[in-house]
Amino acid sequence: MKSLFKSKPRTPVDVVRQTRDLLVCIDLNAERTPKREEKMAELSKLIRELKSILYGTSESEPVSEACAQLTQEFFGQNTLRLLIICLPKLNLEARKDATQVVANLQRQPVQSRLIASDYLEANLDLMDLLISGYEDPGIALHYGGMLRECIRHQSIAKYVLESEHMKKFFDYIQLPNFDVAADAAATFKELLTRHKSTVAGFLSGNFDWFFAEFNSKLLESSNYITRRQAIKLLGDILLDRSNSSVMVRYVSLKDNLRILMNLLRESSKSIQIEAFHVFKLFVANQNKPPDITNILVANRGKLLRFFGDFTIDREDEQFEADKAQVIKEIAGLEPRDSQ
């Protein structure tokens, strides 16, 4: 008889509600949950089903209407908060699936609107929770992946940039766990490059402390990878037109020039090349402060010898043109009286 009464397939709304019920149960009762193993297995299965609806399967493409229903229910019933809070209790595969679900939901339109952004704006404390995940290697990569998807929304990136958490990234990037440090560096780069106008405003308003930390903890780090990533990111920031006023401020400070000249002397060719792209901004500045000019004049001989021998492994007309211009500018400098 059973075959005559097959159960109806679960709708996307059903899957979200059942997921939420289990998350509530696990969150409230933790280790004392009756039949806990069975419930955890069912929860893993439901999260995998959510992922299948959103991403499709090898046999079928995702259905936009089903995705919209799932998204509406997910954010309408606060399931994201529960999923983030309960993530440490899930097994590794369920954590991976959950991370992919959260990532996809950030991009799902409901009636042509990204409702994820509205939800996160009303629940900004979730960003605090995700960022603190970098302090737990077991969940750092999952929370980090979720965080990068959430900061696709400009208002959420602005919150993180302007929060006290930004200072923590200088330490997270140097954590001894390589994978966690690399993930934190990827998030840090995303925060400082994705939303141009927001980043420009942040850097202008926080110039002094931000670049003091950036210089001392990253550019002057004892870790080679940290220095290499930092000088590349600095070039990306300063060479972006949106940050032109920040760039002018940066290249007007002699301590910054000293750091860049030290990076030019690195044994690593990749660091030297990235440092050159920033150093040339100091030289090209037509309104150099006297102390910048005088440092370049005092080191003229060494700099001209260095750039005379400075080559890269491939033909690059732009690099050669930039180098020729730097040599010409330095050769023509005259000492100036400091004001």
XYZ file of C-alpha atoms in Angstrom:
339
model
C 0.000 0.000 0.000
C 2.884 2.371 0.756
C 3.678 2.798 -2.914
C 0.206 4.235 -3.514
C 0.775 7.061 -1.049
C 4.148 8.516 -1.895
C 4.981 11.563 0.188
C 4.903 14.861 -1.635
C 8.343 16.275 -2.457
C 9.433 19.029 -0.099
C 9.010 22.561 -1.383
C 11.887 25.050 -0.991
C 9.921 26.696 1.853
C 9.540 23.284 3.563
C 13.283 22.656 3.325
C 14.109 26.027 4.889
C 11.573 25.571 7.704
C 12.774 22.075 8.547
C 16.376 23.297 8.467
C 15.469 26.127 10.811
C 13.618 23.836 13.230
C 16.645 21.564 13.529
C 19.023 24.508 13.926
C 16.844 25.877 16.751
C 16.801 22.479 18.419
C 20.590 22.038 18.160
C 21.318 25.618 19.208
C 19.128 25.434 22.322
C 19.968 21.951 23.548
C 23.442 21.337 22.138
C 24.794 18.062 23.562
C 21.542 17.093 25.317
C 19.431 16.953 22.127
C 17.543 13.620 21.996
C 18.621 11.500 19.015
C 21.265 14.130 18.361
C 23.225 12.118 15.793
C 20.099 11.447 13.743
C 19.140 15.116 13.837
C 22.643 16.218 12.825
C 22.561 13.776 9.901
C 19.139 15.087 8.837
C 20.361 18.669 9.139
C 23.362 17.916 6.921
C 21.000 16.363 4.377
C 18.719 19.442 4.442
C 21.624 21.863 3.967
C 22.772 19.756 1.009
C 19.227 19.994 -0.380
C 19.275 23.790 0.002
C 22.507 23.831 -1.983
C 20.986 21.659 -4.723
C 18.004 23.989 -5.094
C 20.251 27.055 -5.356
C 22.988 25.623 -7.571
C 21.128 22.879 -9.415
C 22.412 19.336 -9.817
C 24.226 17.364 -12.509
C 20.767 16.528 -13.927
C 18.980 19.862 -13.591
C 19.559 23.627 -13.604
C 18.343 25.737 -10.677
C 14.773 27.053 -11.029
C 14.600 30.811 -10.441
C 11.168 30.685 -8.783
C 12.285 27.989 -6.339
C 15.437 29.969 -5.557
C 13.379 33.110 -4.878
C 11.002 31.200 -2.555
C 13.921 29.695 -0.679
C 15.659 33.066 -0.342
C 12.513 34.835 0.872
C 11.879 32.209 3.535
C 15.542 32.008 4.562
C 15.880 35.710 5.337
C 12.312 36.203 6.473
C 12.689 33.650 9.270
C 16.204 34.588 10.469
C 17.673 31.268 9.341
C 20.985 32.865 8.359
C 21.688 33.878 11.957
C 20.980 30.366 13.200
C 23.121 28.780 10.506
C 26.087 31.021 11.323
C 25.749 30.441 15.082
C 25.414 26.659 14.692
C 28.132 26.270 12.037
C 30.833 25.162 14.545
C 28.587 22.230 15.563
C 28.253 20.913 11.979
C 30.543 18.358 10.398
C 33.069 19.466 7.775
C 30.957 18.632 4.712
C 27.908 20.382 6.131
C 30.055 23.452 6.885
C 31.258 23.508 3.282
C 27.689 23.176 1.980
C 26.459 25.878 4.362
C 29.210 28.246 3.203
C 28.133 27.727 -0.409
C 24.477 28.267 0.484
C 25.244 31.564 2.224
C 27.422 32.670 -0.698
C 24.676 31.966 -3.237
C 21.984 33.687 -1.190
C 23.883 37.001 -1.348
C 23.256 37.075 -5.113
C 19.696 35.771 -5.281
C 17.185 38.395 -6.463
C 13.653 38.418 -5.064
C 11.417 40.620 -7.223
C 14.551 42.194 -8.709
C 15.941 43.078 -5.264
C 18.860 41.581 -3.323
C 17.074 41.086 -0.025
C 20.254 39.687 1.543
C 21.601 43.238 1.694
C 18.520 44.502 3.589
C 18.734 41.593 6.015
C 22.425 42.120 6.737
C 21.953 45.863 7.241
C 19.428 45.019 9.967
C 21.738 42.371 11.473
C 25.197 43.931 11.314
C 26.314 42.077 14.435
C 26.574 38.978 12.238
C 29.626 40.595 10.616
C 31.204 40.837 14.073
C 30.596 37.118 14.511
C 32.024 36.182 11.098
C 35.153 38.299 11.570
C 35.829 36.813 15.006
C 35.877 33.421 13.271
C 39.474 34.136 12.238
C 40.405 33.420 15.860
C 39.196 29.794 15.535
C 41.105 27.783 12.891
C 38.292 25.205 12.772
C 35.751 27.642 11.332
C 37.962 30.476 10.022
C 37.865 29.470 6.357
C 34.086 28.922 6.373
C 33.312 32.184 8.156
C 35.888 33.957 5.969
C 34.219 32.681 2.810
C 30.824 33.853 4.061
C 32.258 37.229 5.056
C 33.704 37.912 1.603
C 30.324 37.209 0.030
C 28.539 39.501 2.495
C 30.881 42.415 1.768
C 29.846 42.264 -1.878
C 27.122 44.569 -0.567
C 28.572 48.079 -0.342
C 26.757 49.025 2.868
C 28.110 45.924 4.614
C 31.677 46.560 3.432
C 31.340 50.136 4.729
C 30.299 48.836 8.148
C 33.321 46.527 8.349
C 35.745 49.196 7.094
C 34.541 51.680 9.696
C 34.431 49.175 12.556
C 37.144 48.419 15.095
C 37.571 45.077 13.340
C 39.712 46.622 10.594
C 42.617 46.892 13.034
C 42.369 43.167 13.772
C 43.078 42.254 10.152
C 46.696 43.417 10.511
C 47.140 40.639 13.075
C 44.957 38.027 11.351
C 47.075 38.358 8.190
C 50.101 37.292 10.221
C 48.556 34.345 12.062
C 50.849 31.270 12.157
C 48.230 29.117 10.395
C 49.054 29.793 6.722
C 45.591 28.978 5.351
C 43.823 31.235 7.857
C 46.324 34.070 7.297
C 45.876 33.773 3.509
C 42.089 33.832 3.870
C 42.254 36.939 6.073
C 44.539 38.588 3.496
C 42.014 37.797 0.742
C 39.207 39.408 2.770
C 41.386 42.428 3.589
C 42.163 42.924 -0.107
C 38.474 42.627 -1.016
C 37.554 45.248 1.571
C 40.146 47.674 0.177
C 39.545 47.234 -3.545
C 35.915 46.294 -4.322
C 33.829 49.387 -3.519
C 35.861 52.306 -4.875
C 34.048 55.313 -3.418
C 33.615 53.711 0.000
C 37.295 52.716 0.129
C 38.426 56.221 -0.896
C 36.340 57.750 1.885
C 37.650 55.271 4.437
C 41.312 55.807 3.505
C 40.951 59.589 3.507
C 39.307 59.604 6.910
C 41.617 57.032 8.497
C 44.872 57.799 6.681
C 47.220 58.219 9.628
C 46.476 55.138 11.696
C 45.748 52.903 8.701
C 49.029 53.493 6.885
C 51.016 53.487 10.122
C 49.700 49.947 10.713
C 50.055 48.965 7.056
C 53.679 50.093 6.943
C 54.893 48.707 10.259
C 52.945 45.431 10.397
C 52.776 44.476 6.731
C 55.396 46.250 4.584
C 58.041 45.864 7.299
C 56.920 42.405 8.414
C 59.605 39.754 8.909
C 57.447 37.386 6.812
C 58.312 37.397 3.103
C 54.804 36.440 1.924
C 53.235 39.188 4.044
C 55.606 41.792 2.557
C 55.005 40.563 -0.996
C 51.205 40.632 -0.649
C 51.290 44.004 1.098
C 53.391 45.836 -1.497
C 51.204 44.432 -4.281
C 48.053 45.597 -2.473
C 49.578 49.019 -1.773
C 50.226 49.442 -5.503
C 46.654 48.405 -6.321
C 45.321 50.975 -3.833
C 47.543 53.928 -4.772
C 47.313 53.403 -8.535
C 43.507 53.361 -8.458
C 42.144 56.692 -9.704
C 39.535 56.758 -6.950
C 42.358 57.052 -4.420
C 44.302 59.857 -6.138
C 44.164 62.201 -3.135
C 45.273 59.381 -0.818
C 48.137 58.582 -3.187
C 49.366 62.208 -3.150
C 49.374 62.181 0.653
C 51.213 58.862 0.797
C 53.992 59.878 -1.600
C 54.557 63.159 0.262
C 55.848 61.455 3.417
C 59.550 60.689 3.758
C 59.048 57.666 6.040
C 57.014 56.025 3.280
C 59.795 56.715 0.772
C 62.351 55.144 3.114
C 60.270 51.964 3.347
C 59.879 51.775 -0.436
C 63.619 52.250 -1.003
C 64.291 49.384 1.399
C 61.826 47.167 -0.477
C 63.649 47.961 -3.735
C 66.719 46.367 -2.161
C 64.948 43.069 -1.401
C 66.454 39.912 -2.872
C 62.997 38.932 -4.206
C 62.481 40.161 -7.762
C 58.686 40.099 -7.358
C 58.869 42.428 -4.324
C 61.314 44.697 -6.181
C 58.972 45.011 -9.157
C 55.901 45.766 -7.020
C 57.959 48.260 -4.989
C 59.057 49.962 -8.207
C 55.420 50.557 -9.210
C 54.904 52.483 -5.949
C 58.346 54.132 -5.868
C 57.783 55.687 -9.306
C 54.814 57.598 -7.825
C 57.175 59.396 -5.413
C 59.433 60.354 -8.318
C 56.582 61.367 -10.648
C 54.959 63.667 -8.064
C 55.396 67.164 -9.505
C 54.852 68.754 -6.077
C 57.431 66.823 -4.077
C 58.043 68.177 -0.577
C 61.683 69.317 -0.116
C 62.572 66.393 2.161
C 61.416 63.881 -0.483
C 63.497 65.650 -3.151
C 66.538 65.796 -0.885
C 66.379 62.077 -0.042
C 66.252 61.248 -3.748
C 69.169 63.640 -4.462
C 71.235 62.243 -1.573
C 70.740 58.717 -2.927
C 70.926 59.697 -6.606
C 74.089 57.751 -7.419
C 72.868 54.538 -5.807
C 69.424 54.858 -7.382
C 70.741 55.488 -10.893
C 73.124 52.518 -10.632
C 70.302 50.349 -9.334
C 67.872 51.280 -12.100
C 70.600 50.964 -14.729
C 70.809 47.250 -13.872
C 67.135 46.735 -12.988
C 65.470 44.337 -15.425
C 62.509 41.955 -15.471
C 62.325 38.503 -17.013
C 60.095 39.418 -19.946
C 59.785 42.173 -22.503
C 57.558 44.938 -21.183
C 57.501 48.256 -23.012
C 55.546 50.017 -20.262
C 58.045 48.920 -17.606
C 60.979 50.123 -19.706
C 59.262 53.454 -20.381
C 58.478 53.934 -16.675
C 62.044 53.060 -15.705
C 63.489 55.500 -18.261
C 61.236 58.260 -16.923
C 62.267 57.534 -13.312
C 65.961 57.678 -14.289
C 65.428 60.950 -16.150
C 63.524 62.547 -13.246
C 66.086 61.513 -10.613
C 69.016 62.658 -12.764
C 67.453 66.089 -13.165
C 66.585 66.753 -9.507
C 68.091 69.724 -7.655
C 68.441 69.912 -3.855
C 65.863 72.095 -2.116
C 65.791 73.961 1.179
C 63.477 72.322 3.691
C 60.749 74.647 4.832
